[in-house]
Amino acid sequence: MNRRKFITSSICGAASVAVASSAGLLTSCAAGAEKAAKNTELRISFQEGIAPGKDLKEKLDYMENMGIVGFEPGGRNLAGRVNEIQQALAGRNIKVSAICAGFKGFILAEDPAVKAEFDTTMREIIAAAGDLGSTGVIMVPAFNWQSPCKPHTLETREFLCEQLHELGEYALKQNTTIILEPLNRREAHYLRLVSDAAAICRDSKSAGVKCMGDFWHMQEDTSDYAAFMSAGKEYLQHVHIASRGRRIMPGEDGELDNYVEGFRALKELDYPYYVSFECGTKGEREQTVKAAVELMRKQWEQA
Ligand code: MG
């Protein structure tokens, strides 16, 4: 292998994409991924509040009619809802995509009682997520409003990795994972980049620790494409989508709602998981949801 080929193939390899600042090198990775890109299916998922409908059955009927294949419930009281959700999904082409948080306390709490509350409730949700066949349970290490919080130091990062290791190993035993969600600095100072979340996954040394990207929160990542590529096949387990100006339905913020570069990365990664709606709407839900799904499918084709 000559030097140039070696450099190109190294850079195409998963996490090291983060070091490639040249658009030319990133583009060169695309050639080998073209075949996978053509065949990668867009798997759309809805959180529970997205579809119109007076109850879960009506919502799932609506989703099924639109070809939505994933359902993302909140984690709150999930153990008590396992039967209800299993029965509602029976015989449908819809699976639980991920579980959105729902635990009490937080992992970086200074107060041992608050940390213990996180440990107990998160493990209950993980066990229920495994029963439901979820790809994982989404978590944020600490929101800005949560305090007292451990300081943003190297020791805290090491503590976080150790704790995530234990949690990830527990999740694997329950046939699921935990999924770190980076936010932006207005919401969470600690974790703000997809690549940072991926590095924490790596350093947690557990295959049960994964991460995600949320098109709404990804305001500090300078490139949607590079953000997803930096997590790569090994760590990228889920994606959230919303409009990019006001966090409403994709398309409601017009020109801002461009997901093509991010979708291109997902196609090149042959991403096998879900892109899940996490947003409100300013319009008539019946119309805005349909328009958003159409926009996503159109942009997926363009990617
Ligand atoms: Mg999100």
PDB file of N, CA and C and ligand atoms in Angstrom, residues 47 181 183 212 214 217 240 247 278, ligand 1:
ATOM      1  N   GLN A  47     -41.575   9.974  18.191  1.00  0.00           N
ATOM      2  CA  GLN A  47     -41.843   9.960  19.632  1.00  0.00           C
ATOM      3  C   GLN A  47     -43.361   9.923  19.816  1.00  0.00           C
ATOM      4  N   GLU A 181     -26.669  11.471  24.590  1.00  0.00           N
ATOM      5  CA  GLU A 181     -27.151  12.519  23.684  1.00  0.00           C
ATOM      6  C   GLU A 181     -26.434  13.836  23.962  1.00  0.00           C
ATOM      7  N   LEU A 183     -26.043  17.783  23.683  1.00  0.00           N
ATOM      8  CA  LEU A 183     -26.996  18.886  23.495  1.00  0.00           C
ATOM      9  C   LEU A 183     -26.204  20.098  23.003  1.00  0.00           C
ATOM     10  N   MET A 212     -25.603   9.346  20.020  1.00  0.00           N
ATOM     11  CA  MET A 212     -26.534   9.741  18.970  1.00  0.00           C
ATOM     12  C   MET A 212     -26.247  11.173  18.539  1.00  0.00           C
ATOM     13  N   ASP A 214     -28.542  14.724  17.293  1.00  0.00           N
ATOM     14  CA  ASP A 214     -29.870  15.327  17.198  1.00  0.00           C
ATOM     15  C   ASP A 214     -29.700  16.577  16.327  1.00  0.00           C
ATOM     16  N   HIS A 217     -29.958  19.804  18.172  1.00  0.00           N
ATOM     17  CA  HIS A 217     -28.879  20.177  19.092  1.00  0.00           C
ATOM     18  C   HIS A 217     -27.539  20.381  18.385  1.00  0.00           C
ATOM     19  N   HIS A 240     -32.057  12.049  16.242  1.00  0.00           N
ATOM     20  CA  HIS A 240     -33.277  12.841  16.415  1.00  0.00           C
ATOM     21  C   HIS A 240     -33.346  13.908  15.334  1.00  0.00           C
ATOM     22  N   ARG A 247     -37.247  24.190  16.416  1.00  0.00           N
ATOM     23  CA  ARG A 247     -37.481  22.836  16.918  1.00  0.00           C
ATOM     24  C   ARG A 247     -38.939  22.394  16.727  1.00  0.00           C
ATOM     25  N   GLU A 278     -38.389  14.408  17.163  1.00  0.00           N
ATOM     26  CA  GLU A 278     -38.488  14.963  18.509  1.00  0.00           C
ATOM     27  C   GLU A 278     -38.713  16.464  18.334  1.00  0.00           C
TER      28      GLU A 278
HETATM   29 MG    MG B   1     -32.986  14.918  21.179  1.00  0.00          MG
END
